[in-house]
PDB file of C-alpha atoms in Angstrom:
ATOM      1  CA  MET A   1      95.582  93.419 -31.621  1.00  0.00           C
ATOM      2  CA  PHE A   2      94.628  97.092 -31.771  1.00  0.00           C
ATOM      3  CA  VAL A   3      94.862  98.581 -35.268  1.00  0.00           C
ATOM      4  CA  SER A   4      94.022 102.093 -36.432  1.00  0.00           C
ATOM      5  CA  TYR A   5      92.092 102.539 -39.668  1.00  0.00           C
ATOM      6  CA  ALA A   6      89.498 104.959 -41.044  1.00  0.00           C
ATOM      7  CA  PRO A   7      87.786 105.221 -44.433  1.00  0.00           C
ATOM      8  CA  GLY A   8      89.320 108.708 -44.603  1.00  0.00           C
ATOM      9  CA  TYR A   9      92.723 107.071 -45.151  1.00  0.00           C
ATOM     10  CA  PHE A  10      91.637 107.019 -48.791  1.00  0.00           C
ATOM     11  CA  VAL A  11      91.280 110.247 -50.756  1.00  0.00           C
ATOM     12  CA  ASP A  12      90.748 110.372 -54.497  1.00  0.00           C
ATOM     13  CA  ILE A  13      93.917 111.583 -56.243  1.00  0.00           C
ATOM     14  CA  GLY A  14      93.073 110.035 -59.609  1.00  0.00           C
ATOM     15  CA  ASP A  15      93.661 106.533 -60.923  1.00  0.00           C
ATOM     16  CA  ALA A  16      96.696 107.602 -62.966  1.00  0.00           C
ATOM     17  CA  HIS A  17      98.690 108.791 -59.964  1.00  0.00           C
ATOM     18  CA  VAL A  18     101.706 106.655 -59.061  1.00  0.00           C
ATOM     19  CA  PHE A  19     100.861 106.728 -55.347  1.00  0.00           C
ATOM     20  CA  PRO A  20      98.582 103.707 -54.712  1.00  0.00           C
ATOM     21  CA  MET A  21      96.046 105.387 -52.426  1.00  0.00           C
ATOM     22  CA  VAL A  22      93.619 102.520 -52.917  1.00  0.00           C
ATOM     23  CA  LYS A  23      95.955 100.149 -51.052  1.00  0.00           C
ATOM     24  CA  PHE A  24      94.717 101.403 -47.681  1.00  0.00           C
ATOM     25  CA  PRO A  25      91.080 100.275 -47.971  1.00  0.00           C
ATOM     26  CA  LEU A  26      92.170  97.135 -49.829  1.00  0.00           C
ATOM     27  CA  VAL A  27      94.564  96.086 -47.036  1.00  0.00           C
ATOM     28  CA  HIS A  28      91.867  96.710 -44.434  1.00  0.00           C
ATOM     29  CA  ALA A  29      89.283  94.758 -46.415  1.00  0.00           C
ATOM     30  CA  ARG A  30      91.553  91.758 -46.962  1.00  0.00           C
ATOM     31  CA  LEU A  31      92.753  91.514 -43.372  1.00  0.00           C
ATOM     32  CA  THR A  32      89.239  91.704 -41.955  1.00  0.00           C
ATOM     33  CA  ALA A  33      87.723  89.368 -44.552  1.00  0.00           C
ATOM     34  CA  GLU A  34      90.272  86.640 -43.804  1.00  0.00           C
ATOM     35  CA  GLY A  35      90.007  87.115 -40.043  1.00  0.00           C
ATOM     36  CA  THR A  36      93.550  88.307 -39.371  1.00  0.00           C
ATOM     37  CA  LEU A  37      91.856  91.361 -37.901  1.00  0.00           C
ATOM     38  CA  SER A  38      88.442  91.217 -36.255  1.00  0.00           C
ATOM     39  CA  PRO A  39      86.062  94.199 -36.397  1.00  0.00           C
ATOM     40  CA  GLU A  40      86.792  94.762 -32.715  1.00  0.00           C
ATOM     41  CA  ASP A  41      90.524  95.113 -33.440  1.00  0.00           C
ATOM     42  CA  VAL A  42      90.050  98.081 -35.758  1.00  0.00           C
ATOM     43  CA  VAL A  43      89.396 101.526 -34.287  1.00  0.00           C
ATOM     44  CA  ALA A  44      89.002 104.727 -36.298  1.00  0.00           C
ATOM     45  CA  PRO A  45      91.116 107.645 -35.084  1.00  0.00           C
ATOM     46  CA  ALA A  46      89.932 111.207 -34.724  1.00  0.00           C
ATOM     47  CA  PRO A  47      91.979 113.848 -36.580  1.00  0.00           C
ATOM     48  CA  ALA A  48      95.261 114.780 -34.903  1.00  0.00           C
ATOM     49  CA  ARG A  49      94.998 117.978 -32.889  1.00  0.00           C
ATOM     50  CA  GLU A  50      96.758 121.121 -34.054  1.00  0.00           C
ATOM     51  CA  GLU A  51      98.666 121.412 -30.784  1.00  0.00           C
ATOM     52  CA  ASP A  52     100.100 117.937 -31.347  1.00  0.00           C
ATOM     53  CA  ILE A  53     100.941 118.591 -34.997  1.00  0.00           C
ATOM     54  CA  LEU A  54     102.863 121.706 -33.961  1.00  0.00           C
ATOM     55  CA  LEU A  55     105.144 119.614 -31.780  1.00  0.00           C
ATOM     56  CA  ALA A  56     106.689 118.267 -34.991  1.00  0.00           C
ATOM     57  CA  HIS A  57     105.881 120.872 -37.650  1.00  0.00           C
ATOM     58  CA  THR A  58     106.318 124.613 -37.968  1.00  0.00           C
ATOM     59  CA  ARG A  59     103.275 126.802 -37.599  1.00  0.00           C
ATOM     60  CA  ASP A  60     103.944 128.349 -41.017  1.00  0.00           C
ATOM     61  CA  TYR A  61     103.915 124.994 -42.799  1.00  0.00           C
ATOM     62  CA  TRP A  62     100.892 123.696 -40.935  1.00  0.00           C
ATOM     63  CA  THR A  63      98.871 126.898 -41.434  1.00  0.00           C
ATOM     64  CA  ARG A  64      99.551 127.088 -45.165  1.00  0.00           C
ATOM     65  CA  LEU A  65      98.999 123.349 -45.612  1.00  0.00           C
ATOM     66  CA  ALA A  66      95.630 123.491 -43.858  1.00  0.00           C
ATOM     67  CA  ALA A  67      94.565 126.551 -45.873  1.00  0.00           C
ATOM     68  CA  GLY A  68      95.636 125.164 -49.244  1.00  0.00           C
ATOM     69  CA  GLN A  69      98.336 127.806 -49.654  1.00  0.00           C
ATOM     70  CA  LEU A  70     101.350 125.678 -50.525  1.00  0.00           C
ATOM     71  CA  THR A  71     103.311 126.968 -53.499  1.00  0.00           C
ATOM     72  CA  PRO A  72     103.446 125.053 -56.794  1.00  0.00           C
ATOM     73  CA  ARG A  73     107.064 124.165 -55.991  1.00  0.00           C
ATOM     74  CA  GLU A  74     106.052 122.788 -52.579  1.00  0.00           C
ATOM     75  CA  LEU A  75     103.280 120.731 -54.149  1.00  0.00           C
ATOM     76  CA  ARG A  76     105.687 119.282 -56.731  1.00  0.00           C
ATOM     77  CA  ARG A  77     108.020 118.350 -53.907  1.00  0.00           C
ATOM     78  CA  LEU A  78     105.148 116.761 -51.989  1.00  0.00           C
ATOM     79  CA  GLY A  79     104.046 114.797 -55.037  1.00  0.00           C
ATOM     80  CA  LEU A  80     100.336 114.832 -54.155  1.00  0.00           C
ATOM     81  CA  PRO A  81      97.512 117.167 -55.210  1.00  0.00           C
ATOM     82  CA  TRP A  82      96.256 119.330 -52.360  1.00  0.00           C
ATOM     83  CA  SER A  83      92.695 118.929 -51.112  1.00  0.00           C
ATOM     84  CA  GLU A  84      90.876 119.269 -47.818  1.00  0.00           C
ATOM     85  CA  GLY A  85      90.557 115.489 -47.898  1.00  0.00           C
ATOM     86  CA  LEU A  86      94.320 115.100 -48.183  1.00  0.00           C
ATOM     87  CA  VAL A  87      94.892 117.281 -45.125  1.00  0.00           C
ATOM     88  CA  MET A  88      92.253 115.347 -43.188  1.00  0.00           C
ATOM     89  CA  ARG A  89      93.816 112.077 -44.294  1.00  0.00           C
ATOM     90  CA  ALA A  90      97.197 113.176 -42.946  1.00  0.00           C
ATOM     91  CA  ARG A  91      95.639 114.188 -39.635  1.00  0.00           C
ATOM     92  CA  LEU A  92      93.788 110.879 -39.314  1.00  0.00           C
ATOM     93  CA  ALA A  93      96.892 108.838 -40.113  1.00  0.00           C
ATOM     94  CA  ALA A  94      98.990 110.809 -37.625  1.00  0.00           C
ATOM     95  CA  GLN A  95      96.478 110.218 -34.850  1.00  0.00           C
ATOM     96  CA  GLY A  96      96.234 106.586 -35.902  1.00  0.00           C
ATOM     97  CA  THR A  97      99.929 106.099 -35.248  1.00  0.00           C
ATOM     98  CA  LEU A  98      99.717 107.896 -31.892  1.00  0.00           C
ATOM     99  CA  ASN A  99      96.744 105.760 -30.831  1.00  0.00           C
ATOM    100  CA  ALA A 100      98.574 102.605 -31.901  1.00  0.00           C
ATOM    101  CA  ALA A 101     101.682 103.630 -29.979  1.00  0.00           C
ATOM    102  CA  ARG A 102      99.671 104.104 -26.794  1.00  0.00           C
ATOM    103  CA  HIS A 103      98.107 100.667 -27.206  1.00  0.00           C
ATOM    104  CA  ALA A 104     101.469  99.083 -27.976  1.00  0.00           C
ATOM    105  CA  LEU A 105     102.847 100.443 -24.708  1.00  0.00           C
ATOM    106  CA  ALA A 106      99.941  98.821 -22.882  1.00  0.00           C
ATOM    107  CA  GLU A 107      99.629  95.575 -24.850  1.00  0.00           C
ATOM    108  CA  GLY A 108     102.988  94.933 -26.530  1.00  0.00           C
ATOM    109  CA  ILE A 109     101.894  95.256 -30.165  1.00  0.00           C
ATOM    110  CA  ALA A 110      99.619  97.556 -32.177  1.00  0.00           C
ATOM    111  CA  GLY A 111      99.564  99.048 -35.636  1.00  0.00           C
ATOM    112  CA  ASN A 112      98.276 101.617 -38.055  1.00  0.00           C
ATOM    113  CA  LEU A 113      97.040 100.703 -41.540  1.00  0.00           C
ATOM    114  CA  ALA A 114      98.785 103.842 -42.828  1.00  0.00           C
ATOM    115  CA  GLY A 115     101.615 106.039 -41.544  1.00  0.00           C
ATOM    116  CA  GLY A 116     105.363 105.789 -41.644  1.00  0.00           C
ATOM    117  CA  THR A 117     105.561 109.131 -43.476  1.00  0.00           C
ATOM    118  CA  HIS A 118     109.283 109.586 -42.921  1.00  0.00           C
ATOM    119  CA  HIS A 119     109.837 112.240 -45.622  1.00  0.00           C
ATOM    120  CA  ALA A 120     107.705 114.923 -43.937  1.00  0.00           C
ATOM    121  CA  PHE A 121     110.022 117.597 -42.513  1.00  0.00           C
ATOM    122  CA  PRO A 122     109.043 120.203 -39.918  1.00  0.00           C
ATOM    123  CA  ASP A 123     108.658 122.888 -42.589  1.00  0.00           C
ATOM    124  CA  HIS A 124     107.628 120.950 -45.696  1.00  0.00           C
ATOM    125  CA  GLY A 125     106.342 117.668 -47.052  1.00  0.00           C
ATOM    126  CA  GLU A 126     107.947 115.591 -49.768  1.00  0.00           C
ATOM    127  CA  GLY A 127     107.898 112.100 -51.247  1.00  0.00           C
ATOM    128  CA  PHE A 128     104.115 111.643 -50.731  1.00  0.00           C
ATOM    129  CA  CYS A 129     104.498 112.478 -47.007  1.00  0.00           C
ATOM    130  CA  VAL A 130     102.322 115.324 -45.715  1.00  0.00           C
ATOM    131  CA  LEU A 131     102.633 115.149 -41.917  1.00  0.00           C
ATOM    132  CA  ASN A 132     105.213 113.107 -40.042  1.00  0.00           C
ATOM    133  CA  ASP A 133     103.095 110.715 -38.002  1.00  0.00           C
ATOM    134  CA  ILE A 134     106.077 109.117 -36.236  1.00  0.00           C
ATOM    135  CA  ALA A 135     107.526 112.455 -35.134  1.00  0.00           C
ATOM    136  CA  ILE A 136     104.138 113.667 -33.911  1.00  0.00           C
ATOM    137  CA  ALA A 137     103.602 110.469 -31.929  1.00  0.00           C
ATOM    138  CA  VAL A 138     107.075 110.550 -30.393  1.00  0.00           C
ATOM    139  CA  ARG A 139     106.725 114.198 -29.387  1.00  0.00           C
ATOM    140  CA  VAL A 140     103.332 113.639 -27.777  1.00  0.00           C
ATOM    141  CA  LEU A 141     104.553 110.582 -25.870  1.00  0.00           C
ATOM    142  CA  GLN A 142     107.616 112.508 -24.716  1.00  0.00           C
ATOM    143  CA  ARG A 143     105.475 115.449 -23.601  1.00  0.00           C
ATOM    144  CA  GLU A 144     103.224 113.164 -21.609  1.00  0.00           C
ATOM    145  CA  GLY A 145     106.111 111.240 -20.049  1.00  0.00           C
ATOM    146  CA  ASP A 146     105.008 107.919 -21.533  1.00  0.00           C
ATOM    147  CA  VAL A 147     108.400 107.035 -23.029  1.00  0.00           C
ATOM    148  CA  GLY A 148     112.029 107.687 -22.275  1.00  0.00           C
ATOM    149  CA  ARG A 149     113.869 106.025 -25.146  1.00  0.00           C
ATOM    150  CA  VAL A 150     112.367 105.327 -28.579  1.00  0.00           C
ATOM    151  CA  ALA A 151     113.825 103.436 -31.540  1.00  0.00           C
ATOM    152  CA  LEU A 152     112.731 103.716 -35.156  1.00  0.00           C
ATOM    153  CA  ILE A 153     113.427 100.602 -37.210  1.00  0.00           C
ATOM    154  CA  ASP A 154     112.876 101.800 -40.754  1.00  0.00           C
ATOM    155  CA  CYS A 155     112.912  99.067 -43.416  1.00  0.00           C
ATOM    156  CA  ASP A 156     111.332 101.162 -46.157  1.00  0.00           C
ATOM    157  CA  VAL A 157     113.586 101.087 -49.228  1.00  0.00           C
ATOM    158  CA  HIS A 158     113.952 104.883 -49.045  1.00  0.00           C
ATOM    159  CA  GLN A 159     115.996 106.504 -46.300  1.00  0.00           C
ATOM    160  CA  GLY A 160     113.973 108.180 -43.545  1.00  0.00           C
ATOM    161  CA  ASN A 161     115.542 111.555 -44.242  1.00  0.00           C
ATOM    162  CA  ALA A 162     113.069 113.684 -42.307  1.00  0.00           C
ATOM    163  CA  ASN A 163     113.281 111.500 -39.218  1.00  0.00           C
ATOM    164  CA  ALA A 164     117.066 111.692 -39.365  1.00  0.00           C
ATOM    165  CA  VAL A 165     116.853 115.498 -39.347  1.00  0.00           C
ATOM    166  CA  ILE A 166     114.067 115.815 -36.773  1.00  0.00           C
ATOM    167  CA  PHE A 167     115.762 113.580 -34.211  1.00  0.00           C
ATOM    168  CA  ALA A 168     119.383 114.524 -34.971  1.00  0.00           C
ATOM    169  CA  GLY A 169     121.445 114.727 -31.826  1.00  0.00           C
ATOM    170  CA  GLU A 170     118.710 113.386 -29.552  1.00  0.00           C
ATOM    171  CA  SER A 171     120.180 110.671 -27.374  1.00  0.00           C
ATOM    172  CA  ASP A 172     116.737 109.312 -26.455  1.00  0.00           C
ATOM    173  CA  VAL A 173     115.662 108.584 -30.060  1.00  0.00           C
ATOM    174  CA  PHE A 174     117.540 106.044 -32.193  1.00  0.00           C
ATOM    175  CA  THR A 175     116.851 106.219 -35.944  1.00  0.00           C
ATOM    176  CA  PHE A 176     117.854 103.100 -37.859  1.00  0.00           C
ATOM    177  CA  SER A 177     117.269 103.153 -41.612  1.00  0.00           C
ATOM    178  CA  MET A 178     118.056 100.212 -43.898  1.00  0.00           C
ATOM    179  CA  HIS A 179     117.611 101.496 -47.441  1.00  0.00           C
ATOM    180  CA  GLY A 180     118.778 101.464 -51.042  1.00  0.00           C
ATOM    181  CA  ARG A 181     122.088 103.220 -51.617  1.00  0.00           C
ATOM    182  CA  ASN A 182     121.114 104.510 -55.065  1.00  0.00           C
ATOM    183  CA  ASN A 183     117.532 105.416 -54.249  1.00  0.00           C
ATOM    184  CA  TYR A 184     115.586 108.500 -53.200  1.00  0.00           C
ATOM    185  CA  PRO A 185     116.368 110.789 -51.470  1.00  0.00           C
ATOM    186  CA  LEU A 186     119.448 112.024 -53.272  1.00  0.00           C
ATOM    187  CA  ARG A 187     120.754 113.680 -50.101  1.00  0.00           C
ATOM    188  CA  LYS A 188     120.607 111.321 -47.150  1.00  0.00           C
ATOM    189  CA  PRO A 189     121.204 113.128 -43.838  1.00  0.00           C
ATOM    190  CA  PRO A 190     122.775 110.792 -41.288  1.00  0.00           C
ATOM    191  CA  GLY A 191     120.572 109.134 -38.692  1.00  0.00           C
ATOM    192  CA  SER A 192     121.778 107.145 -35.706  1.00  0.00           C
ATOM    193  CA  LEU A 193     122.585 104.213 -37.999  1.00  0.00           C
ATOM    194  CA  ASP A 194     122.128 104.061 -41.766  1.00  0.00           C
ATOM    195  CA  LEU A 195     122.743 100.922 -43.819  1.00  0.00           C
ATOM    196  CA  GLU A 196     122.955 101.535 -47.550  1.00  0.00           C
ATOM    197  CA  LEU A 197     122.096  98.479 -49.614  1.00  0.00           C
ATOM    198  CA  PRO A 198     123.228  97.725 -53.184  1.00  0.00           C
ATOM    199  CA  ASP A 199     120.804  97.445 -56.078  1.00  0.00           C
ATOM    200  CA  GLY A 200     119.451  93.962 -56.640  1.00  0.00           C
ATOM    201  CA  MET A 201     119.917  92.679 -53.077  1.00  0.00           C
ATOM    202  CA  THR A 202     117.943  89.450 -52.620  1.00  0.00           C
ATOM    203  CA  ASP A 203     116.243  87.812 -49.645  1.00  0.00           C
ATOM    204  CA  ALA A 204     119.177  85.922 -48.156  1.00  0.00           C
ATOM    205  CA  ALA A 205     121.622  88.824 -48.194  1.00  0.00           C
ATOM    206  CA  TYR A 206     119.042  91.270 -46.889  1.00  0.00           C
ATOM    207  CA  LEU A 207     117.992  89.015 -44.026  1.00  0.00           C
ATOM    208  CA  GLU A 208     121.614  88.374 -43.089  1.00  0.00           C
ATOM    209  CA  VAL A 209     122.188  92.113 -42.630  1.00  0.00           C
ATOM    210  CA  LEU A 210     118.942  92.503 -40.702  1.00  0.00           C
ATOM    211  CA  ARG A 211     119.837  89.677 -38.316  1.00  0.00           C
ATOM    212  CA  GLU A 212     123.224  91.232 -37.663  1.00  0.00           C
ATOM    213  CA  TYR A 213     121.987  94.673 -36.682  1.00  0.00           C
ATOM    214  CA  VAL A 214     118.451  94.642 -35.226  1.00  0.00           C
ATOM    215  CA  PRO A 215     119.147  92.518 -32.110  1.00  0.00           C
ATOM    216  CA  ARG A 216     122.300  94.544 -31.485  1.00  0.00           C
ATOM    217  CA  ILE A 217     120.355  97.824 -31.601  1.00  0.00           C
ATOM    218  CA  LEU A 218     117.657  96.562 -29.252  1.00  0.00           C
ATOM    219  CA  ALA A 219     120.182  95.171 -26.768  1.00  0.00           C
ATOM    220  CA  ALA A 220     122.424  98.246 -26.738  1.00  0.00           C
ATOM    221  CA  PHE A 221     119.804 101.005 -26.834  1.00  0.00           C
ATOM    222  CA  ARG A 222     117.026  99.317 -24.832  1.00  0.00           C
ATOM    223  CA  PRO A 223     114.137 101.458 -26.069  1.00  0.00           C
ATOM    224  CA  ASP A 224     110.823 101.723 -24.257  1.00  0.00           C
ATOM    225  CA  LEU A 225     109.047 101.546 -27.628  1.00  0.00           C
ATOM    226  CA  VAL A 226     109.897 100.629 -31.212  1.00  0.00           C
ATOM    227  CA  PHE A 227     108.232 102.137 -34.262  1.00  0.00           C
ATOM    228  CA  TYR A 228     108.574  99.639 -37.119  1.00  0.00           C
ATOM    229  CA  LEU A 229     108.266 101.295 -40.528  1.00  0.00           C
ATOM    230  CA  ALA A 230     107.422  98.190 -42.527  1.00  0.00           C
ATOM    231  CA  GLY A 231     107.662  99.548 -46.061  1.00  0.00           C
ATOM    232  CA  VAL A 232     107.230  96.853 -48.702  1.00  0.00           C
ATOM    233  CA  ASP A 233     109.039  98.710 -51.475  1.00  0.00           C
ATOM    234  CA  PRO A 234     112.162  96.505 -51.237  1.00  0.00           C
ATOM    235  CA  TYR A 235     109.987  94.103 -53.283  1.00  0.00           C
ATOM    236  CA  VAL A 236     111.549  92.886 -56.530  1.00  0.00           C
ATOM    237  CA  HIS A 237     108.656  94.203 -58.644  1.00  0.00           C
ATOM    238  CA  ASP A 238     108.342  97.590 -56.947  1.00  0.00           C
ATOM    239  CA  ARG A 239     108.397 100.555 -59.317  1.00  0.00           C
ATOM    240  CA  PHE A 240     110.802 102.544 -57.160  1.00  0.00           C
ATOM    241  CA  GLY A 241     112.567  99.895 -55.101  1.00  0.00           C
ATOM    242  CA  ARG A 242     115.747  98.711 -56.916  1.00  0.00           C
ATOM    243  CA  LEU A 243     116.086  95.785 -54.473  1.00  0.00           C
ATOM    244  CA  ALA A 244     114.941  92.229 -55.190  1.00  0.00           C
ATOM    245  CA  LEU A 245     113.110  90.813 -52.172  1.00  0.00           C
ATOM    246  CA  THR A 246     110.273  88.367 -52.726  1.00  0.00           C
ATOM    247  CA  LEU A 247     106.948  88.460 -50.924  1.00  0.00           C
ATOM    248  CA  GLU A 248     108.175  85.583 -48.774  1.00  0.00           C
ATOM    249  CA  GLY A 249     111.400  87.421 -48.026  1.00  0.00           C
ATOM    250  CA  LEU A 250     109.492  90.505 -46.916  1.00  0.00           C
ATOM    251  CA  LYS A 251     107.339  88.408 -44.613  1.00  0.00           C
ATOM    252  CA  ARG A 252     110.418  86.762 -43.115  1.00  0.00           C
ATOM    253  CA  ARG A 253     111.827  90.252 -42.556  1.00  0.00           C
ATOM    254  CA  ASP A 254     108.662  91.270 -40.699  1.00  0.00           C
ATOM    255  CA  GLU A 255     108.667  88.091 -38.612  1.00  0.00           C
ATOM    256  CA  PHE A 256     112.281  88.621 -37.633  1.00  0.00           C
ATOM    257  CA  VAL A 257     111.907  92.275 -36.592  1.00  0.00           C
ATOM    258  CA  LEU A 258     108.726  91.616 -34.640  1.00  0.00           C
ATOM    259  CA  ARG A 259     110.089  88.490 -32.968  1.00  0.00           C
ATOM    260  CA  ALA A 260     113.266  90.331 -31.988  1.00  0.00           C
ATOM    261  CA  CYS A 261     111.167  93.028 -30.315  1.00  0.00           C
ATOM    262  CA  ARG A 262     109.003  90.505 -28.522  1.00  0.00           C
ATOM    263  CA  GLN A 263     111.962  88.473 -27.288  1.00  0.00           C
ATOM    264  CA  ALA A 264     113.554  91.660 -25.979  1.00  0.00           C
ATOM    265  CA  GLY A 265     110.302  92.614 -24.223  1.00  0.00           C
ATOM    266  CA  ILE A 266     109.995  95.856 -26.180  1.00  0.00           C
ATOM    267  CA  PRO A 267     106.559  97.087 -27.355  1.00  0.00           C
ATOM    268  CA  VAL A 268     106.308  97.713 -31.092  1.00  0.00           C
ATOM    269  CA  THR A 269     104.084  99.941 -33.231  1.00  0.00           C
ATOM    270  CA  ILE A 270     103.711  98.977 -36.896  1.00  0.00           C
ATOM    271  CA  THR A 271     103.186 101.477 -39.724  1.00  0.00           C
ATOM    272  CA  LEU A 272     102.739 100.596 -43.394  1.00  0.00           C
ATOM    273  CA  SER A 273     105.134 103.063 -45.077  1.00  0.00           C
ATOM    274  CA  GLY A 274     105.846 102.653 -48.818  1.00  0.00           C
ATOM    275  CA  GLY A 275     104.851 100.113 -51.422  1.00  0.00           C
ATOM    276  CA  TYR A 276     104.524 100.697 -55.175  1.00  0.00           C
ATOM    277  CA  ALA A 277     104.457  97.305 -56.889  1.00  0.00           C
ATOM    278  CA  ARG A 278     103.562  97.274 -60.556  1.00  0.00           C
ATOM    279  CA  ASP A 279     100.687  94.971 -59.626  1.00  0.00           C
ATOM    280  CA  ARG A 280      98.902  96.728 -56.767  1.00  0.00           C
ATOM    281  CA  GLN A 281      97.653  93.382 -55.467  1.00  0.00           C
ATOM    282  CA  ASP A 282     101.271  92.502 -54.669  1.00  0.00           C
ATOM    283  CA  THR A 283     101.524  95.666 -52.581  1.00  0.00           C
ATOM    284  CA  VAL A 284      98.329  94.776 -50.749  1.00  0.00           C
ATOM    285  CA  GLU A 285      99.501  91.211 -50.133  1.00  0.00           C
ATOM    286  CA  ALA A 286     102.890  92.373 -48.835  1.00  0.00           C
ATOM    287  CA  HIS A 287     101.291  94.820 -46.398  1.00  0.00           C
ATOM    288  CA  CYS A 288      98.845  92.141 -45.253  1.00  0.00           C
ATOM    289  CA  ASN A 289     101.771  89.793 -44.648  1.00  0.00           C
ATOM    290  CA  THR A 290     103.159  92.275 -42.119  1.00  0.00           C
ATOM    291  CA  TYR A 291     100.023  91.928 -40.018  1.00  0.00           C
ATOM    292  CA  ARG A 292      99.878  88.181 -40.536  1.00  0.00           C
ATOM    293  CA  ALA A 293     103.412  88.070 -39.197  1.00  0.00           C
ATOM    294  CA  ALA A 294     102.364  90.144 -36.208  1.00  0.00           C
ATOM    295  CA  ARG A 295      99.607  87.630 -35.475  1.00  0.00           C
ATOM    296  CA  GLU A 296     102.011  84.714 -35.767  1.00  0.00           C
ATOM    297  CA  VAL A 297     104.611  86.320 -33.485  1.00  0.00           C
ATOM    298  CA  PHE A 298     102.363  87.936 -30.879  1.00  0.00           C
ATOM    299  CA  GLY A 299      99.317  85.685 -31.100  1.00  0.00           C
TER     300      GLY A 299
END
């Protein structure tokens, strides 16, 4: 199974920061140490090209981001300290998702050990999302004629607000977001289908909703490719989640989404998306479970 990862996915933002940057190398290390991923599975991306970034982002935002000229207000909204390393990290992760999408189209399944940055708008970043890797990948694949219809299955606990805006009104892109009703972002622009979940939802109720909607979306829309944003912040001990899924429940979620795609014959690209457990090892384990599930479902 092809997976994108580079050491540059980690950039030092300080140990006290709430964003768990260290999860990226830890997930990679655990998956390779246990053999879920072999060294041959993991390929480092080059930085995304400017011409590809500009398919999803405005030139003004990209130019000022690259030059370190974001305003203090923009940086507060982004939630991350600017550095050249941060910009490079965003470019690497964006290319990682694009590379994974191309391999998924050829092989049925592929992933990126980062990505799913669904709060990055064309003209600004927010919610720890610098560049929108999914939007960049979709736009490049559309430009090259590699896909007709694309579906985003977003199970991060936060609504994919930027993706809803970017793809609004596009009949060839279906944005499905299953997220906490009372969670960030405060304003939730409508996507193709948004399911707002109550605080405290547990495994059984969550999985019942998932089983009702995912097969229906795949059967009705018939995408050429699915991007699965496998955020693990619905976890019961997540700092920002407000839902109550267990680690086992999250893995069952992943198995169901991936199996539904495989049974429908639809290639799927996995991205990590969010995860902020109070114990960072829980976040790492939950992300690793996504790739263990991919192995179990796709072999």
